[in-house]
Coordinates of C-alpha atoms in Angstrom, one line a residue:
M1 CA 0.0 0.0 0.0
K2 CA 1.1 3.5 -0.8
V3 CA 0.5 6.2 1.9
L4 CA 0.4 10.0 1.7
V5 CA 1.0 12.4 4.7
I6 CA -0.3 15.9 4.2
G7 CA 1.9 18.6 5.8
G8 CA 5.4 19.8 6.1
G9 CA 6.3 20.1 9.8
G10 CA 7.9 18.0 12.6
R11 CA 4.6 16.2 13.3
E12 CA 4.4 15.1 9.7
H13 CA 8.0 14.0 9.6
A14 CA 7.4 11.8 12.6
L15 CA 4.2 10.4 11.2
A16 CA 5.8 9.6 7.9
W17 CA 8.9 8.1 9.7
K18 CA 6.6 5.7 11.6
L19 CA 4.3 4.9 8.6
K20 CA 7.3 3.8 6.5
Q21 CA 8.0 1.2 9.2
S22 CA 4.6 -0.3 8.8
E23 CA 4.5 -3.8 7.3
G24 CA 2.6 -3.7 4.0
V25 CA 3.5 -0.1 3.2
S26 CA 5.5 0.1 0.0
Q27 CA 6.0 3.9 -0.2
V28 CA 5.3 7.0 1.9
Y29 CA 4.8 10.4 0.3
V30 CA 4.8 13.7 2.1
A31 CA 3.1 16.9 0.7
P32 CA 4.9 19.2 0.8
G33 CA 7.4 17.8 3.3
N34 CA 10.6 19.5 4.3
A35 CA 14.4 19.0 4.1
G36 CA 14.2 16.2 6.6
T37 CA 11.7 14.1 4.7
A38 CA 13.6 15.0 1.5
R39 CA 16.9 13.5 2.8
D40 CA 15.2 10.3 3.9
T41 CA 15.6 7.9 1.0
Q42 CA 12.4 6.0 2.0
L43 CA 10.2 9.1 1.8
V44 CA 9.2 11.2 -1.3
N45 CA 8.2 14.8 -1.1
V46 CA 5.3 16.0 -3.3
A47 CA 5.1 19.7 -4.1
I48 CA 1.3 20.0 -4.1
G49 CA -0.8 22.1 -1.7
D50 CA -4.2 22.5 -3.3
K51 CA -6.8 20.0 -2.0
V52 CA -8.3 19.3 -5.5
A53 CA -4.9 18.8 -7.1
L54 CA -3.8 16.5 -4.2
R55 CA -7.0 14.5 -4.6
E56 CA -6.3 14.1 -8.3
W57 CA -2.7 13.1 -7.6
V58 CA -3.8 10.5 -5.0
Q59 CA -6.3 9.0 -7.6
A60 CA -3.6 9.0 -10.3
N61 CA -1.0 7.3 -8.1
G62 CA -3.1 4.7 -6.4
I63 CA -2.6 5.9 -2.8
G64 CA -4.4 3.6 -0.4
L65 CA -4.4 5.9 2.7
T66 CA -4.0 9.6 3.3
V67 CA -3.2 11.0 6.7
V68 CA -3.7 14.7 7.4
G69 CA -1.1 16.3 9.8
P70 CA -1.8 20.1 10.2
E71 CA -5.0 22.0 11.0
A72 CA -5.2 24.3 7.9
P73 CA -6.0 21.6 5.3
L74 CA -8.7 20.2 7.6
A75 CA -10.3 23.6 8.1
A76 CA -10.1 24.0 4.3
G77 CA -12.1 20.8 3.8
V78 CA -9.5 18.4 2.4
V79 CA -11.2 15.4 4.1
D80 CA -14.6 16.3 2.5
E81 CA -12.9 16.6 -0.9
F82 CA -11.3 13.1 -0.6
R83 CA -14.3 11.4 0.8
A84 CA -16.6 12.8 -1.9
H85 CA -14.4 10.6 -4.3
G86 CA -14.4 7.5 -2.2
L87 CA -10.8 7.9 -1.0
A88 CA -9.5 6.6 2.4
I89 CA -8.4 9.6 4.5
F90 CA -7.8 10.0 8.2
G91 CA -9.0 13.3 9.6
P92 CA -12.1 15.3 10.6
T93 CA -14.4 17.0 8.1
Q94 CA -14.4 20.7 7.7
R95 CA -17.5 21.1 10.0
A96 CA -16.0 18.8 12.6
A97 CA -12.7 20.6 12.5
Q98 CA -14.4 23.7 13.9
L99 CA -13.6 22.2 17.3
E100 CA -10.2 23.7 16.6
S101 CA -10.7 26.3 13.9
S102 CA -13.2 28.2 16.1
K103 CA -12.6 28.7 19.8
A104 CA -16.1 30.1 20.1
F105 CA -17.7 27.0 18.4
S106 CA -15.6 24.7 20.7
K107 CA -16.6 26.5 23.9
A108 CA -20.3 26.6 23.0
F109 CA -20.1 22.9 22.1
M110 CA -18.5 22.0 25.4
E111 CA -21.1 24.1 27.3
R112 CA -24.0 22.4 25.4
H113 CA -22.7 18.9 25.9
G114 CA -21.5 19.1 29.5
V115 CA -17.8 18.8 28.7
P116 CA -15.9 20.4 31.7
T117 CA -14.1 23.6 30.7
A118 CA -13.3 27.1 32.0
E119 CA -16.0 29.8 32.3
Y120 CA -15.8 32.1 29.2
Q121 CA -17.3 34.9 27.1
T122 CA -16.8 35.6 23.4
F123 CA -16.2 39.2 22.0
S124 CA -15.8 40.9 18.7
D125 CA -16.2 44.3 20.2
A126 CA -13.0 45.5 21.9
D127 CA -14.7 47.9 24.4
Q128 CA -16.9 45.1 25.7
A129 CA -13.9 42.8 26.0
H130 CA -12.0 45.4 28.0
A131 CA -15.0 45.9 30.3
Y132 CA -15.2 42.1 30.9
V133 CA -11.5 42.0 31.9
D134 CA -12.1 45.0 34.2
A135 CA -15.0 43.1 35.8
K136 CA -13.2 39.8 36.1
G137 CA -9.6 40.9 36.9
A138 CA -6.5 38.9 36.3
P139 CA -5.0 36.4 35.8
I140 CA -7.2 35.7 32.8
V141 CA -6.8 34.0 29.4
V142 CA -7.3 35.7 26.0
K143 CA -7.6 33.5 22.9
A144 CA -7.9 34.5 19.2
D145 CA -10.9 32.8 17.7
G146 CA -9.4 31.1 14.7
L147 CA -6.2 29.2 13.6
A148 CA -3.1 31.0 14.9
A149 CA -0.5 28.3 14.6
G150 CA -0.3 27.8 18.4
K151 CA 0.4 31.5 19.0
G152 CA -3.1 32.8 19.6
V153 CA -3.3 32.4 23.4
V154 CA -2.2 34.9 26.0
V155 CA -2.2 33.9 29.6
A156 CA -2.4 37.3 31.1
M157 CA -1.1 37.5 34.7
T158 CA -2.1 41.2 34.9
A159 CA -5.1 43.2 33.6
A160 CA -2.7 45.3 31.6
E161 CA -1.5 42.2 29.7
A162 CA -5.1 41.2 29.0
H163 CA -6.0 44.6 27.6
E164 CA -2.9 44.6 25.4
A165 CA -3.8 41.2 24.1
I166 CA -7.3 42.3 23.3
D167 CA -6.0 45.3 21.3
F168 CA -3.4 43.1 19.6
M169 CA -6.0 40.5 18.5
L170 CA -9.1 42.6 17.9
L171 CA -8.0 46.1 16.9
D172 CA -4.6 45.4 15.3
N173 CA -5.4 41.7 14.4
K174 CA -1.6 41.3 14.1
L175 CA -2.1 37.5 14.0
G176 CA -4.2 37.8 10.9
V177 CA -6.8 35.5 12.4
A178 CA -10.4 35.5 11.0
H179 CA -13.1 33.3 12.6
N180 CA -15.5 31.2 10.6
E181 CA -17.9 34.1 10.0
G182 CA -15.2 36.6 9.1
G183 CA -13.4 39.4 11.1
A184 CA -11.6 39.0 14.4
R185 CA -13.0 37.6 17.6
V186 CA -11.6 36.6 21.0
V187 CA -12.7 34.2 23.7
I188 CA -11.8 35.4 27.2
E189 CA -11.9 32.7 29.9
E190 CA -11.0 32.1 33.5
F191 CA -7.5 31.2 34.4
L192 CA -7.2 27.6 35.7
E193 CA -4.7 26.5 38.2
G194 CA -3.0 23.1 37.8
E195 CA -0.9 21.1 35.5
E196 CA -1.5 20.7 31.8
A197 CA -1.4 17.5 29.8
S198 CA -1.9 16.5 26.2
F199 CA -4.5 13.8 25.9
I200 CA -4.6 12.6 22.3
V201 CA -7.0 9.9 20.9
L202 CA -7.8 8.3 17.5
C203 CA -11.5 8.5 16.6
D204 CA -13.6 6.7 14.0
G205 CA -16.9 8.6 14.6
E206 CA -18.1 6.0 17.2
H207 CA -15.1 4.8 19.1
A208 CA -12.0 6.4 20.6
L209 CA -8.6 4.8 21.2
A210 CA -6.1 6.7 23.4
L211 CA -2.5 7.2 22.4
A212 CA 0.3 7.3 24.9
T213 CA 0.1 10.2 27.3
S214 CA 2.3 13.2 26.8
Q215 CA 3.1 16.7 28.2
D216 CA 4.5 19.6 26.3
H217 CA 6.1 22.9 27.3
K218 CA 4.4 25.9 25.8
R219 CA 6.5 28.8 27.1
L220 CA 9.6 29.9 25.2
L221 CA 12.0 30.1 28.2
D222 CA 13.1 27.8 31.1
A223 CA 10.9 27.5 34.1
D224 CA 7.8 28.3 32.0
Q225 CA 8.8 31.9 31.5
G226 CA 8.4 34.1 28.3
P227 CA 5.6 34.1 25.7
N228 CA 3.5 31.1 24.7
T229 CA 4.7 29.2 21.6
G230 CA 3.5 26.3 19.6
G231 CA 5.5 24.1 22.0
M232 CA 9.2 24.0 22.9
G233 CA 9.5 20.3 23.8
A234 CA 7.5 17.3 25.0
Y235 CA 7.8 13.9 26.7
S236 CA 5.9 10.7 26.9
P237 CA 4.5 9.2 29.1
A238 CA 3.2 12.0 31.4
P239 CA 3.2 11.0 35.0
V240 CA 0.5 13.6 35.8
V241 CA -2.0 11.4 33.8
T242 CA -2.5 8.7 36.4
P243 CA -4.9 5.8 35.6
A244 CA -7.7 7.7 37.5
I245 CA -7.1 10.9 35.5
H246 CA -6.9 8.8 32.3
Q247 CA -10.3 7.3 33.1
R248 CA -11.8 10.7 33.9
A249 CA -10.4 12.2 30.6
M250 CA -12.1 9.4 28.6
E251 CA -15.4 9.4 30.5
E252 CA -15.8 13.2 31.0
V253 CA -14.1 14.7 28.0
I254 CA -13.5 12.4 25.0
L255 CA -16.6 10.1 25.0
P256 CA -19.1 13.0 25.6
T257 CA -17.4 14.9 22.8
L258 CA -17.8 12.0 20.4
R259 CA -21.4 11.5 21.4
G260 CA -22.1 15.2 21.2
M261 CA -20.6 15.6 17.7
K262 CA -22.6 12.6 16.5
A263 CA -25.8 14.0 18.1
D264 CA -25.1 17.3 16.3
G265 CA -24.9 15.5 13.0
V266 CA -21.2 15.9 12.7
P267 CA -19.5 12.6 13.5
Y268 CA -15.9 13.1 14.5
T269 CA -13.1 11.1 12.8
G270 CA -9.4 11.6 13.0
F271 CA -6.9 12.6 15.7
L272 CA -8.5 14.5 18.6
Y273 CA -6.2 16.3 21.0
A274 CA -7.7 17.5 24.3
G275 CA -5.5 20.0 26.1
L276 CA -6.4 19.3 29.7
M277 CA -5.8 21.1 32.9
I278 CA -5.5 18.8 35.8
T279 CA -6.5 20.7 38.9
P280 CA -4.8 20.2 42.3
D281 CA -7.9 18.3 43.6
G282 CA -7.7 15.9 40.7
R283 CA -10.5 17.3 38.5
V284 CA -10.1 17.5 34.7
K285 CA -11.0 20.6 32.6
T286 CA -10.6 21.1 28.9
L287 CA -8.5 24.0 27.8
E288 CA -8.9 23.4 24.1
F289 CA -9.4 20.9 21.4
N290 CA -7.1 20.4 18.5
C291 CA -8.2 18.3 15.5
R292 CA -4.8 16.8 14.8
M293 CA -1.8 15.4 16.7
G294 CA 0.1 17.9 18.8
D295 CA 3.5 19.2 17.7
P296 CA 5.9 18.4 19.4
E297 CA 4.0 15.7 21.2
T298 CA 3.8 13.5 18.1
Q299 CA 7.6 13.1 18.0
P300 CA 8.0 11.3 21.3
I301 CA 4.7 9.5 20.9
M302 CA 5.8 8.0 17.6
M303 CA 9.2 7.1 19.0
R304 CA 7.3 4.9 21.5
L305 CA 4.7 3.4 19.2
R306 CA 5.4 -0.3 18.3
S307 CA 2.1 -1.0 16.4
N308 CA 1.6 -0.9 12.6
L309 CA 0.4 2.7 12.3
A310 CA -0.8 2.3 8.8
Q311 CA -3.1 -0.6 9.7
V312 CA -4.4 1.2 12.8
L313 CA -5.3 4.3 10.8
L314 CA -6.8 2.3 8.0
A315 CA -9.0 0.5 10.6
A316 CA -10.1 4.0 11.9
T317 CA -11.2 5.0 8.4
R318 CA -13.4 1.9 8.3
G319 CA -15.0 2.5 11.8
E320 CA -13.2 -0.4 13.3
L321 CA -11.1 1.1 16.1
D322 CA -12.9 -1.0 18.6
R323 CA -11.0 -4.0 17.2
V324 CA -7.6 -2.3 17.6
T325 CA -5.1 -2.3 20.5
L326 CA -1.8 -0.4 20.6
D327 CA 1.6 -1.6 21.7
W328 CA 4.0 0.9 23.3
D329 CA 7.7 0.9 24.1
P330 CA 7.9 1.1 28.0
R331 CA 10.7 3.6 27.8
V332 CA 10.4 7.3 28.0
A333 CA 10.7 9.5 24.9
L334 CA 11.7 13.2 25.2
G335 CA 11.9 15.8 22.5
V336 CA 13.7 19.2 22.6
V337 CA 12.7 21.8 20.0
L338 CA 15.4 24.0 18.5
A339 CA 13.8 27.3 17.4
A340 CA 14.9 30.1 15.1
E341 CA 16.2 33.5 16.1
G342 CA 13.1 35.7 16.8
Y343 CA 10.6 32.9 17.4
P344 CA 7.7 33.0 18.2
L345 CA 6.7 36.4 16.7
Q346 CA 9.4 37.1 14.0
P347 CA 11.4 34.0 13.3
R348 CA 14.4 34.5 11.0
K349 CA 14.9 32.2 8.0
G350 CA 17.8 31.1 5.9
D351 CA 20.4 30.2 8.6
V352 CA 22.6 27.2 7.6
I353 CA 22.2 24.2 9.9
T354 CA 25.2 22.0 10.7
G355 CA 26.0 19.1 13.0
L356 CA 22.9 17.0 12.2
P357 CA 23.5 13.5 13.6
A358 CA 22.7 10.2 11.8
D359 CA 19.4 8.7 12.7
S360 CA 19.4 5.8 15.1
S361 CA 16.9 3.4 16.7
D362 CA 16.7 5.4 19.9
A363 CA 17.3 8.9 18.7
M364 CA 15.8 11.0 15.8
V365 CA 16.1 14.6 14.7
F366 CA 12.7 15.4 13.2
H367 CA 12.7 18.4 10.9
A368 CA 10.0 21.0 11.1
G369 CA 11.0 24.4 9.6
T370 CA 13.8 23.4 7.3
A371 CA 14.5 23.7 3.6
D372 CA 17.2 22.6 1.1
Q373 CA 19.1 25.6 -0.3
N374 CA 21.7 24.7 -2.9
G375 CA 22.6 21.5 -1.1
Q376 CA 22.6 23.1 2.4
I377 CA 19.9 22.6 5.0
V378 CA 18.7 26.0 6.2
T379 CA 16.1 27.3 8.7
A380 CA 12.7 27.9 7.1
G381 CA 10.3 28.4 10.1
G382 CA 10.1 29.2 13.7
R383 CA 10.4 25.7 15.2
V384 CA 13.2 24.2 13.2
L385 CA 14.0 20.8 14.6
C386 CA 12.8 18.4 17.4
V387 CA 15.7 16.3 18.8
T388 CA 13.9 13.2 20.3
A389 CA 15.4 10.3 22.2
L390 CA 14.4 7.2 24.1
G391 CA 15.7 6.3 27.6
D392 CA 14.9 4.0 30.5
D393 CA 13.7 7.1 32.4
V394 CA 13.2 10.8 31.9
R395 CA 16.7 11.7 33.1
Q396 CA 18.3 9.3 30.6
A397 CA 16.1 10.3 27.6
R398 CA 16.7 14.0 28.4
E399 CA 20.5 13.6 28.7
K400 CA 20.6 11.8 25.3
A401 CA 18.4 14.4 23.6
Y402 CA 20.4 17.3 25.0
T403 CA 23.7 15.7 24.0
L404 CA 22.5 15.6 20.4
A405 CA 21.0 19.0 20.5
E406 CA 24.3 20.6 21.7
G407 CA 26.1 19.2 18.6
I408 CA 23.7 21.0 16.2
R409 CA 24.4 24.6 15.1
F410 CA 22.6 27.5 13.4
D411 CA 22.9 31.2 14.0
G412 CA 20.4 32.4 16.6
M413 CA 19.4 28.9 17.7
Q414 CA 17.3 28.9 20.9
Y415 CA 16.0 26.1 23.0
R416 CA 14.8 25.4 26.5
R417 CA 17.2 23.5 28.8
D418 CA 14.6 22.1 31.2
I419 CA 12.3 19.9 29.1
G420 CA 10.8 17.2 31.3
Y421 CA 11.5 19.0 34.6
R422 CA 8.0 18.3 35.9
A423 CA 8.6 14.6 35.7
L424 CA 11.9 14.6 37.5

């Protein structure tokens, strides 16, 4: 079987890397891919982005399964396009992807179906948003209502920060985010205390199958300081997700979401990522939904997965996830993101990358924002690489990943030096 992965980031590199190991898979293509997938002799990049052109290419080349990595193609309806022509594709439809593409849709859905989440209000009028912050006080969270590549959330510890975020998102709209009805809109919600975890499942419209637990580090700097980013590193498993928390997440968040989407006439298929806040008293609240695997959580999760990923995802496209079990490496996987100068707001591109190590069975450098420029690999995005390693415990996996990271060089390279600290 031939498989296509749509996307060009670190998540897609990790998915393609795991899919090529699946027995029965003869070739894996990545559209558009990056310099890391290009240098892998077992992967082939395809320079097509348009959903119709991709669908036609899939038909012409006999692709048996397509896996969608990032959120933008989902929001643009790539799954609807493929399904309309009888093609096997793993991902949610355009309507179902609103769980991620519209924070307002997601919050209203959770409220309607009793999924635990933070108290919130939605605003498109800046004056009303400012008045709400004045009434509620800080800390408080301001979210852009739309796709913002992981940079549309401001956890404001002061009212001044919240007011600045409102002006940035609504008046200036510097993120360039438009919600599903056009224009700029924000969701403002209560600040939740606790520890965050990434809870990612596979869905087939009826059944959900949980992946290994993971936890990422959103802030740019050590000790969770600095601005929010798309994620500066992650590890799996996440000790904070105890068996009791796992059960609560499934029973209180995932299954009610699947039932609710089906009841609303929008069955949910694909990866579903619930960003959870686990409160000090052991309750679970949903911070957000993503309609795809997390990045950088995918990299350590794929390092630990032993099952045939292609067969698992094919079963999901057929509504047969209840017949599937997953096999995991008991070791810990930890990934460290190497980011470009100026990330997250103004990342620099074009810096030459040197010192990339050879791939090994227990350590991989997954490419995200990279490109090939005249035979040299250069930076081409904010998060450039994710150095991921397996170890018998967090300390060993972390030591291995950082040793590799320290050998890689590009001008302005920045990375956190404390990934995994919560688990130590």
